Coordinates of C-alpha atoms and ligand atoms in Angstrom, one line a residue:
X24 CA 0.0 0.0 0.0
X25 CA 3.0 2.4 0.1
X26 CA 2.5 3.3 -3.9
X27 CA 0.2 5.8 -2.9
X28 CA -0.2 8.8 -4.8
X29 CA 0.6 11.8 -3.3
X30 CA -1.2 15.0 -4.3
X31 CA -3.2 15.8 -1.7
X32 CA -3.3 19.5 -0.6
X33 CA -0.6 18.8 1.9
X34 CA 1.7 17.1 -0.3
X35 CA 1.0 19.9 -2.6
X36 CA 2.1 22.5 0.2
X37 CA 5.3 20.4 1.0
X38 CA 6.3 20.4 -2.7
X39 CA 5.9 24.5 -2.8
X40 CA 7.7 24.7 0.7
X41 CA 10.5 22.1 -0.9
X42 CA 10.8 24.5 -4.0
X43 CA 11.0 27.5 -2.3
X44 CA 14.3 26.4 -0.5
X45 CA 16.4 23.4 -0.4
X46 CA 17.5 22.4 2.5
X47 CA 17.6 19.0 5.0
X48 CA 15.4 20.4 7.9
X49 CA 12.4 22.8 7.6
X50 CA 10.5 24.7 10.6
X51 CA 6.8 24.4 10.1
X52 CA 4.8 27.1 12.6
X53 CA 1.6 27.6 14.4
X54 CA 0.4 29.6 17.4
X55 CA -1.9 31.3 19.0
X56 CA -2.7 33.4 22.2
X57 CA -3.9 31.1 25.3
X58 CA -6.8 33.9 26.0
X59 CA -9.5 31.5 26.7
X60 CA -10.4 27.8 25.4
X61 CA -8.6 27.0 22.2
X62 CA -11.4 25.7 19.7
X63 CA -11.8 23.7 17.4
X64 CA -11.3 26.2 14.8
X65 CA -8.0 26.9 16.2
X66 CA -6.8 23.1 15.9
X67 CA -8.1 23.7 12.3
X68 CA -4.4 25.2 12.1
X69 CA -2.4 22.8 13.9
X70 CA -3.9 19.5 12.5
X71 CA -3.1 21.9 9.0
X72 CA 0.6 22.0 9.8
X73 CA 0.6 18.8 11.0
X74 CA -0.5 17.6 7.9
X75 CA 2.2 19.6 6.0
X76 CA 4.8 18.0 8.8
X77 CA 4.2 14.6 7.6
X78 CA 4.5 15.3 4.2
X79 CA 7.3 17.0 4.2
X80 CA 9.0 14.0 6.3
X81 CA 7.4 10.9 4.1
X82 CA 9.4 13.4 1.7
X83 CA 12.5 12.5 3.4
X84 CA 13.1 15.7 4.9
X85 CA 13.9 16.6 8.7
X86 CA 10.7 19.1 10.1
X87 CA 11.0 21.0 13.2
X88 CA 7.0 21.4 14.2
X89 CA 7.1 24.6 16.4
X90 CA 3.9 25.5 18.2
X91 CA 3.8 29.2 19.7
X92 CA 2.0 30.1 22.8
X93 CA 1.8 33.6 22.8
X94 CA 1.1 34.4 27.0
X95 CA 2.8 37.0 26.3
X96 CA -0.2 38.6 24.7
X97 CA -2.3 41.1 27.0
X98 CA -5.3 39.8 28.8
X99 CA -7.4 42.0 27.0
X100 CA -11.5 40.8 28.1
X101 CA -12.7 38.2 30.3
X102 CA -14.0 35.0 28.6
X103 CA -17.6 34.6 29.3
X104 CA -17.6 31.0 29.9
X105 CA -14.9 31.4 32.9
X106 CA -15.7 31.8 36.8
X107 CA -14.8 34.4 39.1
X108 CA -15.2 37.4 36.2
X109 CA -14.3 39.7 38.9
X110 CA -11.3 38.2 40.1
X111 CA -10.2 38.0 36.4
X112 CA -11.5 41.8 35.8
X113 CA -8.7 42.8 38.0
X114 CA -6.3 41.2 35.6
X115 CA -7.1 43.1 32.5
X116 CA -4.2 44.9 30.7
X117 CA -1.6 42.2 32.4
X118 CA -0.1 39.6 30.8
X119 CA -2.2 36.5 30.7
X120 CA 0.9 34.7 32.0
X121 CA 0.2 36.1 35.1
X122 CA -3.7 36.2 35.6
X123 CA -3.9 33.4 38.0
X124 CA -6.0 29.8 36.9
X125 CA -9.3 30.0 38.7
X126 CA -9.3 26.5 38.2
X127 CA -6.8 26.3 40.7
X128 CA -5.6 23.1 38.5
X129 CA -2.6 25.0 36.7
X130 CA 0.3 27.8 37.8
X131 CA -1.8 30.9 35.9
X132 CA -4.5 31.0 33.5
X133 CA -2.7 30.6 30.4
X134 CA -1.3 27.6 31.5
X135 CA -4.6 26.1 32.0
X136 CA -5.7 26.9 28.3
X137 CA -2.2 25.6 27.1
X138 CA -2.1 22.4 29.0
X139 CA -5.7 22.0 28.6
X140 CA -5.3 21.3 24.6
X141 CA -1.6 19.8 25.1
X142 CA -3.4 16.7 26.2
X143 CA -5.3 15.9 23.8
X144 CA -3.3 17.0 21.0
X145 CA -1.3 13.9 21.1
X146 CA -4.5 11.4 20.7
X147 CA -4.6 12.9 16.9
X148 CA -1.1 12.2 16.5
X149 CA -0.2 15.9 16.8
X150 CA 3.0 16.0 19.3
X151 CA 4.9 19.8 18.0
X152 CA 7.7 21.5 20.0
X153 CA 5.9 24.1 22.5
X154 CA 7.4 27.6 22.3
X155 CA 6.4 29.7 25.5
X156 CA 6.6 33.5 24.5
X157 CA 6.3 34.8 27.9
X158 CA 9.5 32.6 29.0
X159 CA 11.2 33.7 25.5
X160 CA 10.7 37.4 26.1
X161 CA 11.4 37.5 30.0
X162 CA 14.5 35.3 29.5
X163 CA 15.7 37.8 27.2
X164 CA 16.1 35.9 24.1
X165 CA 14.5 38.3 22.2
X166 CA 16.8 41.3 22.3
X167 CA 18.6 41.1 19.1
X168 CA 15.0 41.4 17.6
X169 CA 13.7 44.1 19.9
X170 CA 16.9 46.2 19.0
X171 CA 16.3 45.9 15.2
X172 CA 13.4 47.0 15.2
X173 CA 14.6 50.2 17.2
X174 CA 17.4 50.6 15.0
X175 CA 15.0 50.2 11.7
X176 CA 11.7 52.5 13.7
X177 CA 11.1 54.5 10.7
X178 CA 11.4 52.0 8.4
X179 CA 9.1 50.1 9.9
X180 CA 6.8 53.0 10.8
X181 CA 6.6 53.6 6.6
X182 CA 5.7 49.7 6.0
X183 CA 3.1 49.9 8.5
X184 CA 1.6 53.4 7.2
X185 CA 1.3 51.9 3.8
X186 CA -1.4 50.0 5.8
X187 CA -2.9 52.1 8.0
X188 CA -6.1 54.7 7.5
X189 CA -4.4 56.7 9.9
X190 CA -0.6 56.7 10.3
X191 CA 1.3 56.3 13.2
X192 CA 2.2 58.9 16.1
X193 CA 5.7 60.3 15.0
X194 CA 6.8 59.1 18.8
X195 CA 5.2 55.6 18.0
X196 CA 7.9 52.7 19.0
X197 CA 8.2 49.2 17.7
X198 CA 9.0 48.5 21.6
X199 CA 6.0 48.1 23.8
X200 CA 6.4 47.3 27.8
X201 CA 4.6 46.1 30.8
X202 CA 5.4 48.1 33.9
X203 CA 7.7 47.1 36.4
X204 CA 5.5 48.2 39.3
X205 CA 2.2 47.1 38.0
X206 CA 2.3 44.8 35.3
X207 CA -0.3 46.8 32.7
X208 CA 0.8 47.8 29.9
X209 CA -0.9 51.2 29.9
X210 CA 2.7 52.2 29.5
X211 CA 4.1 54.9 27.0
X212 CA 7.8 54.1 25.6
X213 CA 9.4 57.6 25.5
X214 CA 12.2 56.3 23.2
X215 CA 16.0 54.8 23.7
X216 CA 18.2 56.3 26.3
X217 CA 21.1 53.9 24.5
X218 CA 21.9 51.3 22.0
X219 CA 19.9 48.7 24.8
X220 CA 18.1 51.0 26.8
X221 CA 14.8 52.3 26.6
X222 CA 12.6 54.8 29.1
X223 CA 9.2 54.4 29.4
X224 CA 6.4 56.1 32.0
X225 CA 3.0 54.1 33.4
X226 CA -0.3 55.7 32.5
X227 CA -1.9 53.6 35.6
X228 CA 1.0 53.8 38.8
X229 CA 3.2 56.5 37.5
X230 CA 5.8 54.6 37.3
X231 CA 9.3 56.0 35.1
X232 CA 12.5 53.9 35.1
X233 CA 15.0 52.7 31.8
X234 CA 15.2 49.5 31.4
X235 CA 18.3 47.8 29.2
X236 CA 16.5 45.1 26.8
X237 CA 18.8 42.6 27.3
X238 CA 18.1 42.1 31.1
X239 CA 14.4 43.3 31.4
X240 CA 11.4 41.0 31.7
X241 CA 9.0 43.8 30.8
X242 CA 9.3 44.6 27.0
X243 CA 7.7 43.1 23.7
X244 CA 6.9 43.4 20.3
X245 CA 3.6 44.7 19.4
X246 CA 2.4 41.8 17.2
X247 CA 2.7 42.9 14.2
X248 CA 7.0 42.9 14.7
X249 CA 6.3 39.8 16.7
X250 CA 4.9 37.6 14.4
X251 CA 8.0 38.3 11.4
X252 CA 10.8 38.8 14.1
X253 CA 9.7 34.8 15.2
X254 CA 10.0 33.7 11.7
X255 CA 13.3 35.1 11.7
X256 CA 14.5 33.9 14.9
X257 CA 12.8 30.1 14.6
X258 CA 13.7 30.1 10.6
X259 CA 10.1 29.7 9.8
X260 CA 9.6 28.2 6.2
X261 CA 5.8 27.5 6.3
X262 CA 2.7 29.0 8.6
X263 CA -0.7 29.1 7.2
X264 CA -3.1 31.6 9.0
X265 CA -6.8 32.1 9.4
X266 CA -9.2 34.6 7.5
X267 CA -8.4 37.9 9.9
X268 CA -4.7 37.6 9.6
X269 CA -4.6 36.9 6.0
X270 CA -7.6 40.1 4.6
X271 CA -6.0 42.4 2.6
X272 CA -3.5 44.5 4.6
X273 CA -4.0 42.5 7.6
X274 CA -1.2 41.0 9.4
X275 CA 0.0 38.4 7.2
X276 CA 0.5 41.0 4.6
X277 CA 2.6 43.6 7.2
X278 CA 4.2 40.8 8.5
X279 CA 5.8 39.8 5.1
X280 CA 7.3 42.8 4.5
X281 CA 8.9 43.6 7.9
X282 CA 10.1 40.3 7.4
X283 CA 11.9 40.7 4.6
X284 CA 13.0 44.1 5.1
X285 CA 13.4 44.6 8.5
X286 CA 14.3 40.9 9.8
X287 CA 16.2 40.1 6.1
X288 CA 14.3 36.8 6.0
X289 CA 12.1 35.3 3.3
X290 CA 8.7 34.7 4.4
X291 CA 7.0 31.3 4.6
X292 CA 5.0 29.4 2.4
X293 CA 1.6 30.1 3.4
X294 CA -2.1 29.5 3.2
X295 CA -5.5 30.6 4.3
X296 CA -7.8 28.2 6.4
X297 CA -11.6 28.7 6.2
X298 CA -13.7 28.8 9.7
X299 CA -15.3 26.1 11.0
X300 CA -19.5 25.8 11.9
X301 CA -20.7 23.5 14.7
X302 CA -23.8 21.6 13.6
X303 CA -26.5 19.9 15.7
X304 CA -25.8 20.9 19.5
X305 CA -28.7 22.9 19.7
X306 CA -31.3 21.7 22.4
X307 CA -28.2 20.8 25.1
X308 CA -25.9 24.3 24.4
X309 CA -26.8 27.6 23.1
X310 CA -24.6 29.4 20.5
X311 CA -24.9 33.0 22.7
X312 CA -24.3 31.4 26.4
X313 CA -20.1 31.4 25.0
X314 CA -20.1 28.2 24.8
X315 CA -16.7 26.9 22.9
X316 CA -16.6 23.6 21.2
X317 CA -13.0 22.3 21.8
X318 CA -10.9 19.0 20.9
X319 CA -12.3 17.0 23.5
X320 CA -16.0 17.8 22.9
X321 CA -15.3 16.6 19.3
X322 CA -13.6 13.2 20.4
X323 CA -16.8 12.4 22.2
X324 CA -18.5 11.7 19.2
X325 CA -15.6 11.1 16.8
X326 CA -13.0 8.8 17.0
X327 CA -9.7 10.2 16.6
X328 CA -8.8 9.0 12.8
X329 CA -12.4 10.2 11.5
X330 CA -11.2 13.5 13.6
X331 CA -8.4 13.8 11.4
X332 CA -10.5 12.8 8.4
X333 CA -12.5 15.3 8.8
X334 CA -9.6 18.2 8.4
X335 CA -7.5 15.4 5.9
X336 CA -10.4 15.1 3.5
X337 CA -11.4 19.3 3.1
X338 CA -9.2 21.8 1.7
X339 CA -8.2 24.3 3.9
X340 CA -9.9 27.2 2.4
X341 CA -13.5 25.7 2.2
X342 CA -16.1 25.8 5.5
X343 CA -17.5 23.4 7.1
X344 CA -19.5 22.4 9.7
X345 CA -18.5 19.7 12.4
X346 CA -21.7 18.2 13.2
X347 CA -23.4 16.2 16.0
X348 CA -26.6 15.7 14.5
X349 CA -27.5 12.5 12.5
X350 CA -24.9 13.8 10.0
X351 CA -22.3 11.9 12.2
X352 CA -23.5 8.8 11.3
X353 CA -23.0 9.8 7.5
X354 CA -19.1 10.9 8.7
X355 CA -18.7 7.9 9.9
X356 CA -20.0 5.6 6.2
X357 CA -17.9 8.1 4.6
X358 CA -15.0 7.2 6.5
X359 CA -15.8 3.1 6.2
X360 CA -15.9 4.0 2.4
X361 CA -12.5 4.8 1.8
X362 CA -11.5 2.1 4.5
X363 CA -12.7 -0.2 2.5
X364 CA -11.1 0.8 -0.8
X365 CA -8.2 1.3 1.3
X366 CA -7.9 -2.3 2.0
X367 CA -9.6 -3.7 -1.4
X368 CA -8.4 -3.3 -5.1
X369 CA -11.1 -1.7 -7.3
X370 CA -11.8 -2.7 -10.7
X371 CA -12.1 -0.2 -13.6
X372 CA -9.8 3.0 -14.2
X373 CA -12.4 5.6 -12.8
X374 CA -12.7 3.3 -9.4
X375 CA -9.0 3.2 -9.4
X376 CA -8.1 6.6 -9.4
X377 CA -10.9 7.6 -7.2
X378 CA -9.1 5.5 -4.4
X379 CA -6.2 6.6 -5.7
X380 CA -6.8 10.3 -4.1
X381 CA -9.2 8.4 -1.1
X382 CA -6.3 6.3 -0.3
X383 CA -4.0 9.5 0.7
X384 CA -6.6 10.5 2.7
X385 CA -7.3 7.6 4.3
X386 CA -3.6 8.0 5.5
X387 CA -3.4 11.5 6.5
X388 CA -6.3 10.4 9.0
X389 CA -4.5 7.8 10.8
X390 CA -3.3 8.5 14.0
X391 CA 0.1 6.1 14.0
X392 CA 0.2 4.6 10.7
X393 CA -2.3 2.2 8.4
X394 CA -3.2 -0.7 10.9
X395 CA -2.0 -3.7 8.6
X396 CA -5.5 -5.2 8.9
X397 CA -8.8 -3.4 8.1
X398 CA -10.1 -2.1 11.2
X399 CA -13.2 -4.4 12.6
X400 CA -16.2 -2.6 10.2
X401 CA -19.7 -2.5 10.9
X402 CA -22.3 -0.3 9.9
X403 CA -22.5 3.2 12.7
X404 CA -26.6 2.2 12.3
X405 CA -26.4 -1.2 13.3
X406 CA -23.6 -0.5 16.0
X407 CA -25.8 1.8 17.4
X408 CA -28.9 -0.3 17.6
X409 CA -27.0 -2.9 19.0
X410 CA -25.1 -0.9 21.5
X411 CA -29.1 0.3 22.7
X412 CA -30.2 -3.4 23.2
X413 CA -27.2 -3.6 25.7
X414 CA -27.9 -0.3 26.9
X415 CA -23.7 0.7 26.1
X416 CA -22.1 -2.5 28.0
X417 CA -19.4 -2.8 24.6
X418 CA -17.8 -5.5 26.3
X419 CA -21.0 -7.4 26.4
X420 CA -21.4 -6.3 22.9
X421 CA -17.8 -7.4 21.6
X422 CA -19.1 -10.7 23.1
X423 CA -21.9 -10.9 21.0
X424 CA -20.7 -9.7 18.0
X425 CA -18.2 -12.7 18.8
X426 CA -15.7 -11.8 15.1
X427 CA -13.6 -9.1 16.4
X428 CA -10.0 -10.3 16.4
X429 CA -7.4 -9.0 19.2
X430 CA -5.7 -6.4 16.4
X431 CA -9.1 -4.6 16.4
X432 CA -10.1 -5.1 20.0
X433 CA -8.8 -0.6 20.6
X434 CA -10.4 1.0 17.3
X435 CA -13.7 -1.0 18.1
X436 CA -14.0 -0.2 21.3
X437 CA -13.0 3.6 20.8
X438 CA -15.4 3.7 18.0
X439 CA -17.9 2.0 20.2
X440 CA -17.6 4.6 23.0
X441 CA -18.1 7.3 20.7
X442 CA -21.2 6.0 19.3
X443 CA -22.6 5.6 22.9
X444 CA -21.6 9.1 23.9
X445 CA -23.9 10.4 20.1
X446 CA -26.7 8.1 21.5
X447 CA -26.4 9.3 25.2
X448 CA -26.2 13.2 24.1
X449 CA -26.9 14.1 21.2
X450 CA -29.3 11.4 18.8
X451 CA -32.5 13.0 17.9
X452 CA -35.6 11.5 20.0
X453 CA -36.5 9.4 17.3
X454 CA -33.2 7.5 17.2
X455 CA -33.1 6.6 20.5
X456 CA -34.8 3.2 22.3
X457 CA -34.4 0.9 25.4
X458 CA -35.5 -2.4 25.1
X459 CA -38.5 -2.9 27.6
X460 CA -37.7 -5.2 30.6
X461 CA -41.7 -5.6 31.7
X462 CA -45.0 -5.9 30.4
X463 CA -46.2 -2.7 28.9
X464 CA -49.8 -1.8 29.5
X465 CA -51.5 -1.5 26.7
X466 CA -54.7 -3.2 25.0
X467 CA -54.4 -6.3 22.9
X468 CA -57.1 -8.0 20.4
X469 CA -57.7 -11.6 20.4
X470 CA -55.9 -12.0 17.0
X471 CA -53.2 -9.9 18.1
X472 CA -52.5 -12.0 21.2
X473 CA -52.4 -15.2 19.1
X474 CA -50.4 -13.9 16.7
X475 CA -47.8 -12.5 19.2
X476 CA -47.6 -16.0 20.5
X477 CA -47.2 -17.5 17.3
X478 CA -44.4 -14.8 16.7
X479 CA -42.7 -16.0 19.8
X480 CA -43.1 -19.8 18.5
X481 CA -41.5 -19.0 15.8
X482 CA -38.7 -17.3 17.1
X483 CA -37.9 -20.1 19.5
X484 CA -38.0 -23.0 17.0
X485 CA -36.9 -21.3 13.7
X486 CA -35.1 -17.6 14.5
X487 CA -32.0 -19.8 14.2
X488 CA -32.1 -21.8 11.5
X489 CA -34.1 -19.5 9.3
X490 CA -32.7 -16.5 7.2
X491 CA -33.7 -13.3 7.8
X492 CA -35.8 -12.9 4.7
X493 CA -37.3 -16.4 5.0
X494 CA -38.0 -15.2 8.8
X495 CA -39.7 -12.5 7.5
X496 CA -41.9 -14.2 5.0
X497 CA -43.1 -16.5 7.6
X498 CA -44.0 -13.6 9.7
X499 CA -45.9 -11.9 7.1
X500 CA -47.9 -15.3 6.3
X501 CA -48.9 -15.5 10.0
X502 CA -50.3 -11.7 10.0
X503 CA -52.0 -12.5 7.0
X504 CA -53.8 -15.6 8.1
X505 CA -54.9 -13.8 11.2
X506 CA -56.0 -10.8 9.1
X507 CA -54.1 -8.3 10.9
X508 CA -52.3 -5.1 9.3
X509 CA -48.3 -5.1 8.7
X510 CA -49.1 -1.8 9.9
X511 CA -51.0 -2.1 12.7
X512 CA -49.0 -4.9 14.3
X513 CA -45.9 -2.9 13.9
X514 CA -46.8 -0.1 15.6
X515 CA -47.6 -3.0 18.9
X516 CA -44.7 -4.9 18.1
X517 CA -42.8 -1.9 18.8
X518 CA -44.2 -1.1 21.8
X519 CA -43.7 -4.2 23.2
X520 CA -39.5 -3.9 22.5
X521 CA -38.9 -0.7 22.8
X522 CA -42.0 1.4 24.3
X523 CA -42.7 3.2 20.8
X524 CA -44.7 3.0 17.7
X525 CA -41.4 3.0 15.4
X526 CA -37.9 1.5 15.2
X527 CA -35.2 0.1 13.4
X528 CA -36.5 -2.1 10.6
X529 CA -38.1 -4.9 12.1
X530 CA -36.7 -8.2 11.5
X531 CA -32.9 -7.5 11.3
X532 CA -33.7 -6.0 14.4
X533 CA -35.5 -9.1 16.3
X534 CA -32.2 -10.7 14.9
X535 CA -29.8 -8.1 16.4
X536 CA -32.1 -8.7 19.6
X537 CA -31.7 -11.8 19.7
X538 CA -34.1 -15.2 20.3
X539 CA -33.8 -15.4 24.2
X540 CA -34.4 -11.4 24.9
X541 CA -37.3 -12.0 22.4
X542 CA -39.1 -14.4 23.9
X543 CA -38.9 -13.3 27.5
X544 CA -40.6 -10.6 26.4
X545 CA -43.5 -11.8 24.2
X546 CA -44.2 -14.0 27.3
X547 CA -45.3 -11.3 29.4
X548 CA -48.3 -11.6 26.5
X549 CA -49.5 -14.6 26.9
X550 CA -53.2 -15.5 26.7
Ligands
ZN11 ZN1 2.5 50.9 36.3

């Protein structure tokens, strides 16, 4: 299976990066500010890069995946979906490395939103090197970068212009600092005092001192020098970016230029990612209560290769919608689809190069590798109706299904435990069943009472030896000869298994039920 075809969007991107420069290892970068919960939009980046990572390294190359917390940034509003707003009020203008976790889980907040996607980044295969911009900036290590952009103000100041409505304040600084005294930055930077040195006076404590840049914990970049002087420093050759940072003359654009004429390094490859929509948690979460859908809350319903698939199989520049409405269930036969090519050889040219592009993605969504068997497969439907008749005991349900081998034991039962969580929280009404464990009450005719018994006759002596079509017919025959309605009976036969008038169809499902469940229950009906 290693003939695979590569020209999937990633490969594509690896290629251009490859092209741009030659070289053995390559820095691919993402990042973001820890402000609140990173969502799922937001992994919509990483699991981007990491998609470039692994092509670039099935291309032999050596890929150094940075991943940039910037808690440097300023805490600039309070999250709505965090406790103690007022506590967190009083942190406003500081740097969110410093705004305590009112968790009380991690050392600040920041931490908390960092650590709190860290973990779960590696259960899609997504492991990058984290860069902690606080620590890089208090340590110092950003000087030489700070100083350039001193020593090249107005140059800078024209690039930035070029974008602007309004232009900058002649005094305006490429420098920006949190006070010493009281960590806000509703500081003004008054200008160099030396080559290293720069005064500054606080707007909130009044606070004046000059502070050298290669000993001080309290200076920055304002983002838009940030962003290029990090390419420069990490060697950045590729960083996609979402919608706001790449708009015309937003900070992509700046960012390009200062790097190349301030920071004298080529920018990286590039592209834009689309937004992301959450479908189908209506009901259990409103949109306006700031309720963030994360990387955990999609694991629950997805397992972590359809995850990935999800991201592998759309462009980055197209929208979509991550759903958890019965459009999972059609994620999840789309997936099985190209598993099954995956692991089958189609006939006929047109079937042949549709797996050839299916098969790539079926890579790109595995987590650690192609499993050298086809993972255990069987319809999300039917899991789900089974997984209801033993109201989510898998283990009892890997018993009955009684064919999954040992190398399929961990997909099954992760795909299992998803499909229980959809049922549990988020399967329409209509989905949903229990199997009844008494005697419902509810008014039977005298044909309908003989033919449930004859129903539970014929489960007992033929339910095993019969087909399921051949089952069927017999069934049919007996409602016939005691001139009672397909229709009518259903809607009782239904009742009786599962306390409503509809369900899955019915005689694949007295199968899936099974003969001894079956007839416990049609003996609560006996004349
Ligand atoms: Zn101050």
């Amino acid at each position: 299976m290693n003939n695979t075809i590569k020209n999937h969007w990633a490969d594509i991107t690896a290629d251009k990066i490859i092209r741009n420069c030659d070289k053995d290892t390559y820095v691919c970068a993402s990042g973001i500010t820890p402000s609140g919960t990173v969502h799922i939009g937001n992994f919509r980046e990483i699991i981007s890069v990491e998609l470039v990572v692994r092509a670039l390294r099935e291309k032999g190359k050596n890929v150094k995946f940075i991943y940039s917390w910037d808690d440097y940034d300023v805490f600039r509003k309070v999250p709505k979906n965090m406790p103690e707003q007022d506590l967190l009020t009083t942190y406003l203008r500081k740097p969110i490395t410093i705004v305590p976790d009112v968790f009380g889980i991690y050392e600040s907040y920041a931490q908390y939103n960092e650590k709190e996607l860290e973990k779960y980044l590696p259960i899609v295969g997504v492991e990058p090197n984290y860069i902690y911009q606080a620590s890089k900036y208090r340590k110092s290590d950003y000087a030489q970068g700070m100083k350039t952009a001193l020593d090249k103000r107005d140059e800078i100041i024209e690039i930035l212009n070029r974008y602007r409505t309004s232009d900058l304040a002649n005094d305006w600084q490429p420098v920006s600092v949190f006070c010493n005294k009281c960590d806000r930055d509703t500081t003004k930077v008054l200008g160099r005092t030396s080559e290293w040195e720069i005064e500054y006076s606080c707007d909130s404590c009044g606070n004046h001192e000059v502070i050298d840049l290669r000993t001080t914990k309290a200076a920055k970049l304002p983002w838009r020098i940030d962003w290029p002087m990090r390419w420069s420093y990490e060697g950045v050759d590729f960083e996609p970016a979402g919608k706001d940072h790449h708009s015309e003359g937003g900070s992509f654009d700046t960012a390009e230029e200062v790097s190349t004429k301030i920071f004298d390094k080529r920018p990286p490859e590039t592209f834009q990612y689309d937004f992301i929509s959450i479908k189908g948690r209506g009901g259990k979460i409103s949109s306006s209560g700031g309720e963030v859908i994360s990387l955990p809350d999609v694991l629950e319903v997805y397992t972590p290769e359809i995850t990935r698939f999800l991201f592998a199989g759309t462009r980055p520049n197209t929208e979509f919608a991550i759903s958890f409405d019965l459009d999972v269930l059609k994620i999840y036969e789309d997936y099985e689809i190209i598993e099954r090519a995956y692991f089958s050889q189609p006939e006929g040219a047109k079937a042949q190069k549709k797996k050839e592009k299916t098969d790539r993605i079926y890579e790109l969504s595995q987590v650690h590798g192609v499993p050298e068997e086809m993972p255990y497969q069987i319809p999300i439907r039917h899991l789900c109706n089974i997984l209801q008749i033993f109201d989510g005991d898998i283990d009892g349900v890997i018993k009955y299904l009684g064919d999954i081998n040992e190398n399929q034991l961990e997909r099954f039962k992760v795909k299992a435990t998803c499909a229980w969580n959809w049922i549990k929280n988020f399967a329409p009404e209509e989905f949903k069943f229990e199997i009844q464990k008494e005697k419902i009450d509810i008014e039977l005719s005298d044909e309908i009472l003989t033919l449930l018994e004859q129903l539970r006759n014929l489960t007992e002596q033929k339910m095993e030896s019969l087909s399921e079509q051949d089952f069927g017919t017999e069934l049919y025959d007996l409602m016939k000869s005691n001139s009672v309605e397909s229709a009518d009976f259903f809607k009782i036969i239904y009742q009786i298994l599962i306390g409503k008038e509809k369900g899955p169809r019915l005689i694949s499902f007295l199968y899936t039920i099974g003969k001894d469940k079956i007839i416990n229950l049609l003996d609560f009906y006996k004349k």
